[in-house]
Structures are given as structure tokens and as C-alpha cells.
Coordinates of C-alpha atoms (C1' of nucleotides) in Angstrom, one line a residue:
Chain W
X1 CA -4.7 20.8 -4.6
X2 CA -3.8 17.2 -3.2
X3 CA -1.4 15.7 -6.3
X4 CA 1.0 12.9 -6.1
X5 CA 2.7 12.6 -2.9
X6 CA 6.1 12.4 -4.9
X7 CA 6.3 15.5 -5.1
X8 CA 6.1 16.3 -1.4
X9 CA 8.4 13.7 -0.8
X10 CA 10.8 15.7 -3.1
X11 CA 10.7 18.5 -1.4
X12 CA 10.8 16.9 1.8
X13 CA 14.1 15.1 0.6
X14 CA 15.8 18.6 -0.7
X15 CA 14.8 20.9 2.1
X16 CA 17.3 19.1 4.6
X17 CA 19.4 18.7 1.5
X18 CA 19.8 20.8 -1.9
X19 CA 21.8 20.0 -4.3
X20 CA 20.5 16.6 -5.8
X21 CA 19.8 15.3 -8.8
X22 CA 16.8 13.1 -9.7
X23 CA 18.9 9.6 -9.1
X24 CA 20.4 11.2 -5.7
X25 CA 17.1 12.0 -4.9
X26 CA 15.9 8.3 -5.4
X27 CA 19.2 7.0 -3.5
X28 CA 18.2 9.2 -0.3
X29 CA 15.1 8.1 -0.6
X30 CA 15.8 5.1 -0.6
X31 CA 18.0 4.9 2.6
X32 CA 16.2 7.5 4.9
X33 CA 12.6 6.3 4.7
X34 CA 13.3 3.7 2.7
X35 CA 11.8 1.6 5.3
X36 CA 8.2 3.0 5.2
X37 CA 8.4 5.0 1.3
X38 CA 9.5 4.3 -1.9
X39 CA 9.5 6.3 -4.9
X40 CA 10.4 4.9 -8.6
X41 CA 12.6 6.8 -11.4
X42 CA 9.1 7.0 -13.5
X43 CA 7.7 9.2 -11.1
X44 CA 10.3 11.0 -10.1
X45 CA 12.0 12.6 -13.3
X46 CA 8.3 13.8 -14.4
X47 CA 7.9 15.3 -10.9
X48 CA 11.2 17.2 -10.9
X49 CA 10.2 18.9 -13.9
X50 CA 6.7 19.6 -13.0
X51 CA 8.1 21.2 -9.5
X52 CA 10.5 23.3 -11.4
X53 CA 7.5 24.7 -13.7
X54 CA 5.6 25.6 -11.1
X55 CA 8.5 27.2 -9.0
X56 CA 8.6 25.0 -6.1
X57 CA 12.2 23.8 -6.6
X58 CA 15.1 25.3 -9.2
X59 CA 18.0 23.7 -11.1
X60 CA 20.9 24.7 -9.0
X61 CA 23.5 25.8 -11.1
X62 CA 26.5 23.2 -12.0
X63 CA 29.2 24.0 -9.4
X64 CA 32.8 25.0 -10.0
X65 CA 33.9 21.3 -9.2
X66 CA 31.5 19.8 -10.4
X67 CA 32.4 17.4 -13.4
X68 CA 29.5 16.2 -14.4
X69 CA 26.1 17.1 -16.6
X70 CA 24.0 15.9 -13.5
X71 CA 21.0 18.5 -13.2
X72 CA 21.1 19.5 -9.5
X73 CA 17.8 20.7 -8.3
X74 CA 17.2 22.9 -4.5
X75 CA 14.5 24.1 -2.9
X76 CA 12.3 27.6 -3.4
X77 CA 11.1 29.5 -0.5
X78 CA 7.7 28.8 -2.5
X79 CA 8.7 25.3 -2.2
X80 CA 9.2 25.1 1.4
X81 CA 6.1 26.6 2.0
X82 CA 4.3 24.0 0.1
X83 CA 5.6 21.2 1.8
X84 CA 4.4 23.3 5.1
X85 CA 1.1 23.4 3.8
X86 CA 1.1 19.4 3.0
X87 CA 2.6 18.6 6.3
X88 CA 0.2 20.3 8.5
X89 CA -2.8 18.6 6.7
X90 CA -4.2 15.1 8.2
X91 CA -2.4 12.2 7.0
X92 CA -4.3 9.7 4.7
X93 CA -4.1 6.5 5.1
X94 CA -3.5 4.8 2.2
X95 CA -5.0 0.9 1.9
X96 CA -4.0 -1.9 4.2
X97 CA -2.8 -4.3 1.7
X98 CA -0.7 -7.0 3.6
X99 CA -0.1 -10.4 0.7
X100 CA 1.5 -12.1 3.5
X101 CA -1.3 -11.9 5.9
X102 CA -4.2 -12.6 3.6
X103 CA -2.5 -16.4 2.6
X104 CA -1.8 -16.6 6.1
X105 CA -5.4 -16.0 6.8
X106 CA -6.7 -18.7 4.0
X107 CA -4.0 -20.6 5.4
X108 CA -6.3 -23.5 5.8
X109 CA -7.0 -23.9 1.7
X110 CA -3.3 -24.3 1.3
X111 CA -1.6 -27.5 0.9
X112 CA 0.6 -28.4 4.3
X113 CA 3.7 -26.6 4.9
X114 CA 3.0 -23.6 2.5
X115 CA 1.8 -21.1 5.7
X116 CA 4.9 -22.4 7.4
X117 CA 6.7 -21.7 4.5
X118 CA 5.7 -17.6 4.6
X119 CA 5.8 -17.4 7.7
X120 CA 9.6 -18.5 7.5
X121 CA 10.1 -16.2 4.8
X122 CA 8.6 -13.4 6.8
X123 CA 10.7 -13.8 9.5
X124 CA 14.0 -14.2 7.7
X125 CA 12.7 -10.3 5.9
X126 CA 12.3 -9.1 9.0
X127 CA 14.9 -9.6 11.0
X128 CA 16.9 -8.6 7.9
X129 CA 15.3 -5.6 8.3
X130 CA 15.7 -5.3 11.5
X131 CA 19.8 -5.3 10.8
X132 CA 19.2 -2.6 8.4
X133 CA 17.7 -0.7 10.5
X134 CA 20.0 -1.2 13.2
X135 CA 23.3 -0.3 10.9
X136 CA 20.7 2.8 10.0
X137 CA 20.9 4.0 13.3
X138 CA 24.6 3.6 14.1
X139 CA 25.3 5.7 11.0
X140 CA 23.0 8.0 11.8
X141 CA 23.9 8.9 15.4
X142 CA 27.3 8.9 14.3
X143 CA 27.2 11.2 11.3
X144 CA 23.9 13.2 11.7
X145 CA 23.0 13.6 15.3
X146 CA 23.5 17.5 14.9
X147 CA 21.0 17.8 12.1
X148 CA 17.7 19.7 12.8
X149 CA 15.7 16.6 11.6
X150 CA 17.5 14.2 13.7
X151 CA 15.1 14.0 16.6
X152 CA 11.9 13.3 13.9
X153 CA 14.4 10.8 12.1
X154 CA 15.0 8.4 15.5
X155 CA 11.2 8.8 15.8
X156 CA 10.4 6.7 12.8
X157 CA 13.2 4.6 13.3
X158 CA 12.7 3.8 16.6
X159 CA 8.7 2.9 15.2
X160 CA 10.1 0.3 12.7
X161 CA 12.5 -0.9 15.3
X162 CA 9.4 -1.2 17.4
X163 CA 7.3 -2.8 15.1
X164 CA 9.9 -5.4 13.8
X165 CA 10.4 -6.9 16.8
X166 CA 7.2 -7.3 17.2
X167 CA 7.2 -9.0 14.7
X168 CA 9.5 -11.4 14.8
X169 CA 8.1 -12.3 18.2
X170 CA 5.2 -12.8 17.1
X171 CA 6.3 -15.0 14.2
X172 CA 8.1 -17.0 16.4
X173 CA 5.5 -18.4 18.4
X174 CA 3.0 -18.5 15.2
X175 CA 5.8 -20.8 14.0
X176 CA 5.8 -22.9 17.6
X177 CA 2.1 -22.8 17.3
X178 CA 2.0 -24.2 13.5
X179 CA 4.8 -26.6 14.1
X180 CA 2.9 -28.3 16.8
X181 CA -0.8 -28.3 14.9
X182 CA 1.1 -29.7 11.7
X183 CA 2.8 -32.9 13.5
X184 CA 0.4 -33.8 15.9
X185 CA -2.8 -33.5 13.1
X186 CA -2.1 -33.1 10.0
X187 CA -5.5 -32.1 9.1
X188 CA -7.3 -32.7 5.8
X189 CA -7.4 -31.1 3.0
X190 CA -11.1 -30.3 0.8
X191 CA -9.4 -31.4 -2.6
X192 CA -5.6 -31.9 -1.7
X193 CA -5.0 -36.1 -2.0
X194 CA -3.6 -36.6 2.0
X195 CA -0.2 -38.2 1.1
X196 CA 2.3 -35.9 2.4
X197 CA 3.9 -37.7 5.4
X198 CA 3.9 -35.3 8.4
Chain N
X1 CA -0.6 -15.9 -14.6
X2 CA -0.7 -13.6 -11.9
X3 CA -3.6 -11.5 -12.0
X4 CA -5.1 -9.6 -9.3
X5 CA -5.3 -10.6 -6.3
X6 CA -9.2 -9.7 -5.7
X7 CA -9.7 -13.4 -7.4
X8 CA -7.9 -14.8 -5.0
X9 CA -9.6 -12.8 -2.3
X10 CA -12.9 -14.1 -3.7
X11 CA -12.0 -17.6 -3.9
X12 CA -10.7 -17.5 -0.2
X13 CA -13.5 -16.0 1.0
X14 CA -15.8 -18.1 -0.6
X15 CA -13.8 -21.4 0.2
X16 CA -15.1 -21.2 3.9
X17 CA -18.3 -19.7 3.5
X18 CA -20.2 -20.5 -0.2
X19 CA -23.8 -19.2 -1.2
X20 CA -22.5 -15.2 -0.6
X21 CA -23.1 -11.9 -3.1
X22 CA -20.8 -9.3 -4.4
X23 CA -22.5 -7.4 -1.1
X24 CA -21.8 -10.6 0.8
X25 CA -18.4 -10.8 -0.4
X26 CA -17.3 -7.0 0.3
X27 CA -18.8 -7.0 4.6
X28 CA -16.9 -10.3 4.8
X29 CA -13.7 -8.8 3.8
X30 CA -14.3 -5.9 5.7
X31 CA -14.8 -7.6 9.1
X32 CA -12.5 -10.6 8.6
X33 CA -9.2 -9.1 6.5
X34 CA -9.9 -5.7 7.1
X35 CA -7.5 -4.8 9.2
X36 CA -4.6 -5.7 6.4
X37 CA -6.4 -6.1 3.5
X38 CA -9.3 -4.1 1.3
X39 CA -11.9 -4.6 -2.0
X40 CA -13.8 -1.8 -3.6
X41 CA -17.2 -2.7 -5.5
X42 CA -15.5 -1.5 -8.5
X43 CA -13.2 -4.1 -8.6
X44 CA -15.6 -7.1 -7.3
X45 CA -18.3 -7.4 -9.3
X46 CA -16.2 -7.5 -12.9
X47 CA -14.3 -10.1 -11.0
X48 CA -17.5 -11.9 -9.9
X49 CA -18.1 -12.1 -13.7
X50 CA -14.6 -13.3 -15.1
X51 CA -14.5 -16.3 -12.2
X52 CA -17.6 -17.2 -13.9
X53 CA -16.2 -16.8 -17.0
X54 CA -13.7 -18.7 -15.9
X55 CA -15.6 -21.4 -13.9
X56 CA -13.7 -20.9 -11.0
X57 CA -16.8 -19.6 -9.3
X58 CA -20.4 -20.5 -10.3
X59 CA -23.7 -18.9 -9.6
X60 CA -25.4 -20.7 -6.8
X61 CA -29.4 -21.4 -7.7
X62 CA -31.5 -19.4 -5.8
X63 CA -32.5 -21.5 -2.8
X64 CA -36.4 -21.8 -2.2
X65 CA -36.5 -20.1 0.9
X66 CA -34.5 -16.9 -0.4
X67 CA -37.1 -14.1 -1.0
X68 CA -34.7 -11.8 -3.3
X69 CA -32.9 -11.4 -6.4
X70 CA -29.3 -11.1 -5.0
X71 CA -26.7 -13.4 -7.5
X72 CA -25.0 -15.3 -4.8
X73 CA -21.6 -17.3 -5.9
X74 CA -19.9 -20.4 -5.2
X75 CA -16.7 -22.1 -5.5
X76 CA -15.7 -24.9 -8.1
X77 CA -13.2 -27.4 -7.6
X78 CA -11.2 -25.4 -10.5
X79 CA -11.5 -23.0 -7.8
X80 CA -10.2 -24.4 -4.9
X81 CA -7.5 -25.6 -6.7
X82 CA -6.7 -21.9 -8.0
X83 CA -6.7 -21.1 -4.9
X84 CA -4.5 -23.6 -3.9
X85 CA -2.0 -22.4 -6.4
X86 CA -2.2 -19.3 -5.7
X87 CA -1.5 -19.7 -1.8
X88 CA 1.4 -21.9 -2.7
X89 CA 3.3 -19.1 -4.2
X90 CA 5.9 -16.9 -2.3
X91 CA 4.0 -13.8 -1.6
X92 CA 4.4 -10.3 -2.9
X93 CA 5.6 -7.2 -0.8
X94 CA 3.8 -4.8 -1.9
X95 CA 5.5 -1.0 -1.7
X96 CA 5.1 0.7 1.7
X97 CA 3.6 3.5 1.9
X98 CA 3.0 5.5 5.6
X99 CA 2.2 9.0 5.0
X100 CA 2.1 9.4 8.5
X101 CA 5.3 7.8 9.3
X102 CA 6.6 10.3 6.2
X103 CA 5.2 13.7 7.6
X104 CA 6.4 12.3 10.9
X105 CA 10.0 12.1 9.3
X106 CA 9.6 16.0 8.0
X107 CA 8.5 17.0 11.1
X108 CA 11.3 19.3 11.1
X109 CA 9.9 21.4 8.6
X110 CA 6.1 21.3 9.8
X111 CA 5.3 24.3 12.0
X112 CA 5.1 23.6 15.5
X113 CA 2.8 21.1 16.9
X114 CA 2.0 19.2 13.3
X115 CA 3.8 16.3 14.4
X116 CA 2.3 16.1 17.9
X117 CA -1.1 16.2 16.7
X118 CA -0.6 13.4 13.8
X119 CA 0.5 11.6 16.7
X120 CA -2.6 12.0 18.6
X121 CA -4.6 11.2 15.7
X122 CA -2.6 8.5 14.8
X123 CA -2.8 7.1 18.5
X124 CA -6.0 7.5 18.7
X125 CA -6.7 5.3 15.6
X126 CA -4.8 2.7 16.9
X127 CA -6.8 2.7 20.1
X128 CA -10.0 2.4 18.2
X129 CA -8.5 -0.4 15.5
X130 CA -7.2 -2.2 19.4
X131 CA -11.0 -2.0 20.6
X132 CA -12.3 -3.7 16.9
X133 CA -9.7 -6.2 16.9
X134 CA -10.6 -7.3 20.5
X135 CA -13.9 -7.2 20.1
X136 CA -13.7 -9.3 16.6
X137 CA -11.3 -12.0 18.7
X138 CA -14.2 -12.1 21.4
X139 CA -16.5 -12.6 18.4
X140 CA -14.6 -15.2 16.5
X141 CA -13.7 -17.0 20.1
X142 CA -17.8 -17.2 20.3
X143 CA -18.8 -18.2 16.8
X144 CA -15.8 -19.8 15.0
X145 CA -14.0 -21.8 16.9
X146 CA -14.6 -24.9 15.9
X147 CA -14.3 -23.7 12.0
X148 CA -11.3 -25.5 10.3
X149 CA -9.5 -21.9 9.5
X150 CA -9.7 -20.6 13.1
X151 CA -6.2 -21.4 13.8
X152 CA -5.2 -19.1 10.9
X153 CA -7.4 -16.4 11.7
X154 CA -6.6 -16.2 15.0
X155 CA -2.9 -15.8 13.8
X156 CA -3.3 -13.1 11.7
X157 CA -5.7 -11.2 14.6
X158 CA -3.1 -12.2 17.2
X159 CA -0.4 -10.2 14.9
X160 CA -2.6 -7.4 14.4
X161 CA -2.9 -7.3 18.2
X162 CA 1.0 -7.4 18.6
X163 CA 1.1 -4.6 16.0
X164 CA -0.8 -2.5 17.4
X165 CA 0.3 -2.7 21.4
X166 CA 3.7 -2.1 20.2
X167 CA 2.6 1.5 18.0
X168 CA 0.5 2.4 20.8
X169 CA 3.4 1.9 23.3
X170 CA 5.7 3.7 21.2
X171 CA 3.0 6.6 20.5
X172 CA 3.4 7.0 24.3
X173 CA 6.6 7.9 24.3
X174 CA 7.0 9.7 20.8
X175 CA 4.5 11.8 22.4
X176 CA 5.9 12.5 25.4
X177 CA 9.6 13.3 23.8
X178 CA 7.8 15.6 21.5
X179 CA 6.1 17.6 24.3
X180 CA 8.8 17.7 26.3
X181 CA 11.1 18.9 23.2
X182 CA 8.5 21.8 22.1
X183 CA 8.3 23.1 25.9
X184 CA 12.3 23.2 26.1
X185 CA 13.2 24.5 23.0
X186 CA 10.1 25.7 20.4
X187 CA 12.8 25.4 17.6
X188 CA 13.2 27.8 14.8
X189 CA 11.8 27.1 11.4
X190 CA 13.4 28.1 8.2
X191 CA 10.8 30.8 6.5
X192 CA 8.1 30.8 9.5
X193 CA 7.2 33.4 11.7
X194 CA 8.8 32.5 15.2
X195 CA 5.5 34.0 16.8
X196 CA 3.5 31.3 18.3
X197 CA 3.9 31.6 21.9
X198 CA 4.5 27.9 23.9
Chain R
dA1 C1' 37.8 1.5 -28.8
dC2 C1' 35.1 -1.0 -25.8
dA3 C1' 32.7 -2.3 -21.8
dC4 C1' 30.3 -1.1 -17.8
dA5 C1' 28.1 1.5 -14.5
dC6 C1' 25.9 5.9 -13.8
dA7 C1' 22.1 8.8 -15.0
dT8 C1' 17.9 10.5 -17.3
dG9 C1' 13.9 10.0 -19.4
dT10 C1' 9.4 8.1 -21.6
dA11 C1' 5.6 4.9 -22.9
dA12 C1' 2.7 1.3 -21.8
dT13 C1' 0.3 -1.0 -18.6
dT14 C1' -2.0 -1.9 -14.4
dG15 C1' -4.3 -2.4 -10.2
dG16 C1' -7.1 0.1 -8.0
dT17 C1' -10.3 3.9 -6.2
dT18 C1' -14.1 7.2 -6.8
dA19 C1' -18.1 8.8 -8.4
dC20 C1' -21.9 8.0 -10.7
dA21 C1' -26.2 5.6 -12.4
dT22 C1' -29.6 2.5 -11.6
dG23 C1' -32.6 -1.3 -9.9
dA24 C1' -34.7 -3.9 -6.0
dT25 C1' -36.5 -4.4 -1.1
dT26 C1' -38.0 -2.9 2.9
dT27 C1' -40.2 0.4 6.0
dC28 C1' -43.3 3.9 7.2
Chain T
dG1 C1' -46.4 5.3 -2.6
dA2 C1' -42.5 7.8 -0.9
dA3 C1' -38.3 7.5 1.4
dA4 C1' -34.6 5.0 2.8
dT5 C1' -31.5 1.4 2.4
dC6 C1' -29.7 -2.6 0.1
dA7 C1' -27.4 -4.2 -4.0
dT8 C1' -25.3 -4.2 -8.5
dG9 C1' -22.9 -2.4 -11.9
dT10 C1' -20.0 0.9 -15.0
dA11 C1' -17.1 4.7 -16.5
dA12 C1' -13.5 7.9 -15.6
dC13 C1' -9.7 8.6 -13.6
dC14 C1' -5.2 8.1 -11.2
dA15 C1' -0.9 7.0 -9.0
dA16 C1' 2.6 4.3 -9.7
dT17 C1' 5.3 0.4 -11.6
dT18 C1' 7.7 -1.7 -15.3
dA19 C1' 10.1 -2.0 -19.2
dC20 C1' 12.4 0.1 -22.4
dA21 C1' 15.4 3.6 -24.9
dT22 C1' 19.1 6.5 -24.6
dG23 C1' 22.8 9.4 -23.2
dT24 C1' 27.1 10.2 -20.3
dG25 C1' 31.2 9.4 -17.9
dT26 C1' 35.1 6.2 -16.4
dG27 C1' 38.3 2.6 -16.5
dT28 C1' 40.9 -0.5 -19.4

DNA sequence: ACACACATGTAATTGGTTACATGATTTC
DNA sequence: GAAATCATGTAACCAATTACATGTGTGT
């Protein structure tokens, strides 16, 4: 019964709007929970056709303006259901799997400067993030406050808002914190040559 | 180049603590990374075997006192400086992926009171992963301090910490709009029965 | 006609989990 | 010596990415 989330995150994307083809599907995707989802080209053209066989979503037909071969898909009643079923069943949590943390934690086998290094990196993603998100939500209250799914939308927005700053917080004073341990002992290294000059 | 990053997970943990088994290997992920990062048998012990391969690892000679057969491991030079390399190297994001943060964003289309109780669920595993992560800090305050890579780990627990304050902070209030949102206005869903009373 | 971006699709690969099978150690 | 737990390993499977191949529309 449990397949590939894709597919739920399909129907997800075309029950609060019909009308869209595989790329437009990717595109929304991208910029709604974009943030906290992605979904790649490879997964999604099989998916489309799989829904359609089992009835869960239709080709809509092309459109009197329409001027272009783009396959359109929208939602079934079937469909809609589905993804009813999905959303009422416990979330999974998929593995923690964090690359940035995990050198960060073995930061003491690295050669100086390296966790600094990430951990400027990090902050620089996050607080372009953190722009995004902002511009995200100015569009959004501008353009879609009057949508059903607005309330639920601010939710997880106002979650990554949440957690960025966090974040950056946090990787401000883990900077401070580094800064200060690097200058003041430069500590040694089990197999690095201790050249480096603070 | 690149290969999987359980090597590297290996090496890391074996570069502060030597002489440990596959088994060995798997609890210390668990209670030192496990909060960001995760190994499966099935990918550690055909790892075990190509770091051998590989001499990046090396069995350790069963010491006289040990009483079983377990193969424990230890790190080579060639090892470390793998390692080295490895942490050296800007570090991959890997694709997010929050099905709760996704079913959150359809909430709109679960029937009523799907989202509150993901909430609660989802609150409520914070809480617990805040009572392990406090309780690992008071642990690793007692044990580890003087260990070179306490710094290190007490950045990464520090950020988990920060994390996890700020989702359970903004539970609260998700929570609280939700409720107060269902009470007012138990909003019509497209293709379910408007029954449910409150 | 040509170039370029838009759009769709597929095949190969991979990183990883799960489930299963089995052996070794301890405990009662 | 039977049961329970510790420990090692493998085989099957899977979701998903990547790279690639191709078609389609638009502007020049």
C-alpha cells in the first residue's frame, strides 16, 4: 500500500492546483516546499503515468488557448481520496543524515581551519535561505492569502523561519567559540605536520 | 573518489576510540551522531571488509584478556589521513526530506484533526529527542571532557539543543493556531462528509 | 535555418534499508 | 542444555539521483 512518496506529493501539488504538466509540477514543487521536499524529473514522469493508470489523476484535456503539446494532468475524486488516506497515516521519519554535522563532529581529525571553513559555508546557506524564505512569504501573503491551504503553508514556513535562525545563531557563536580555541591553542594534530601559522 | 560516506563514518569513529567491532561501531554511532546521522549493519560490515581491503582499517589482534571472538578494527595512518581528506572537502547537502513538514503543508486536504495530531506526535518526539540530548550532554560533561574532540561534540549537541527548543517552541504555537482554527471554523473539505461534530 | 530554452522521458547506477540466516556467548 | 541475547554477515529490494537522449516551441 505505502509506495513512493512522489506520488502523494503529486497529488498533493494538483489538488490545490490542476492543470500541470510533469515540469510544472517539478517547478511548484520546487518553490512551495521546496525548502523541506524535493522531487527529480526521473521520478516524477514515471509517477504521472503510473497515477494516471491507476485512476488517481487524468490528462486534462489541451485547452482552447492553449498552444502547446504540454500534457496537463488534474486530480480524480479517487485521487483525492488517496492522498486523504496517506495524510491521515503517521508520518515516517525518514534518516537523519546531516554531512555538515558529522565533519563538524570529527572536527578534531581535520587539519586547522577546515570546521571553520563549514561552518562559514553553513552560515552563508542559511541565511540565504533565510532570504528565500522571507521573499517566499511576502509573495505569498500578497498573492495567496485567500487560498484554503494558506494557514498550513505559513505553518511550515514559519517552522523553517524558525529553525534557520536558529541556526544562524547558533553558528555564530560556534564560530566565536572556534575562532577563540584556534588562536589561542592551535592544538596538535595525530599525523598533520604542525606548520600552519595560527 | 567519493564513496560512501559510512567509510568515513568508520574512520571517524575509530580515530578517537580504536580496538571497537562492527557491533562496537554501530552503538557508537547511535549514541554519539545519532541524532543527525545513521549506519545499518548492512552497510557496515562489507565496509569493515573493503577498509581492510584497503588498509585503511586493520584488524586489531585479539588482546589476551578478551574472552571472545568479536573482530575488532583499527585505524592506519592511510586512514587517518583518508579521513583527513575526506573532512577537508566542502560537504554535501544531502536532499531534504520532512514528511511531516509535507503532510503538515497538505493539511488542507487531511480531514480534520490530521494535522493537530502529527503535531502532537511530532512534539512529543521532540520532547523525548530534548530529554536524550540533555541527558547525553550531562554524560559527555562527566566522561569526555578532557577528550581532544569534546569541543566539537559539544557543538554539534549544542546545535541539536538549539534545534530542537526552537521546533518545540514553535509546536507550541502551531498547535495552539490549529485548535483555535478548528473550534472557529471546522472548514469544509472538498469530497468529505462534513459530519464530525467539533 | 539555426540556436536555445522548454519539456518529456528512460536507463544506469547507487546508496541505503530490510529481512533473513547463522554462529557465538551468556544465563538460567 | 535450552533460551535469550549478542554479533556477524548476506541477499533482495527500493527509492531516488544522474546522466543521457530526444522532441518541441520560439526567437533571430
Amino acid at each position: 500500500m505505502e509506495r513512493s512518496r512522489t506520488a502523494y506529493v503529486i497529488l498533493g501539488i494538483l489538488a490545490f492546483e490542476d492543470h500541470q504538466s510533469g515540469y510544472d509540477i517539478r517547478k511548484t514543487v520546487e518553490c512551495s516546499v521546496g525548502y523541506f521536499w524535493g522531487e527529480s524529473y526521473g521520478q516524477i514522469y514515471p509517477t504521472l503515468k503510473r497515477l494516471v493508470a491507476e485512476g488517481l489523476i487524468k490528462p486534462s484535456p489541451p485547452s482552447a488557448t492553449a498552444r502547446t503539446k504540454r500534457q496537463l494532468y488534474c486530480i480524480t475524486p479517487a485521487g483525492r481520496q488517496c492522498l486523504q488516506g496517506w495524510l491521515a497515516m503517521p508520518y515516517r521519519d525518514d534518516p537523519p543524515r546531516d554531512e555538515f554535522l558529522l565533519k563538524l563532529f570529527f572536527g578534531q581529525e581535520a587539519a586547522p581551519g577546515v570546521s571553520i571553513a563549514h561552518l562559514r559555508t553553513f552560515q552563508a546557506k542559511n541565511r540565504r535561505w533565510l532570504a528565500t524564505l522571507l521573499d517566499l512569504e511576502k509573495l505569498a501573503r500578497a498573492n495567496n492569502s485567500t487560498q484554503p491551504g494558506f494557514p498550513f503553508w505559513m505553518l511550515t514556513l514559519s517552522f523553517g523561519l524558525a529553525q534557520l535562525r536558529s541556526a544562524i545563531d547558533w553558528s555564530e557563536s560556534a564560530l566565536a567559540m572556534l575562532a577563540a580555541a584556534e588562536s589561542s591553542a592551535p592544538w596538535q594534530l595525530p599525523g598533520a605536520e604542525g606548520s600552519s601559522q595560527g
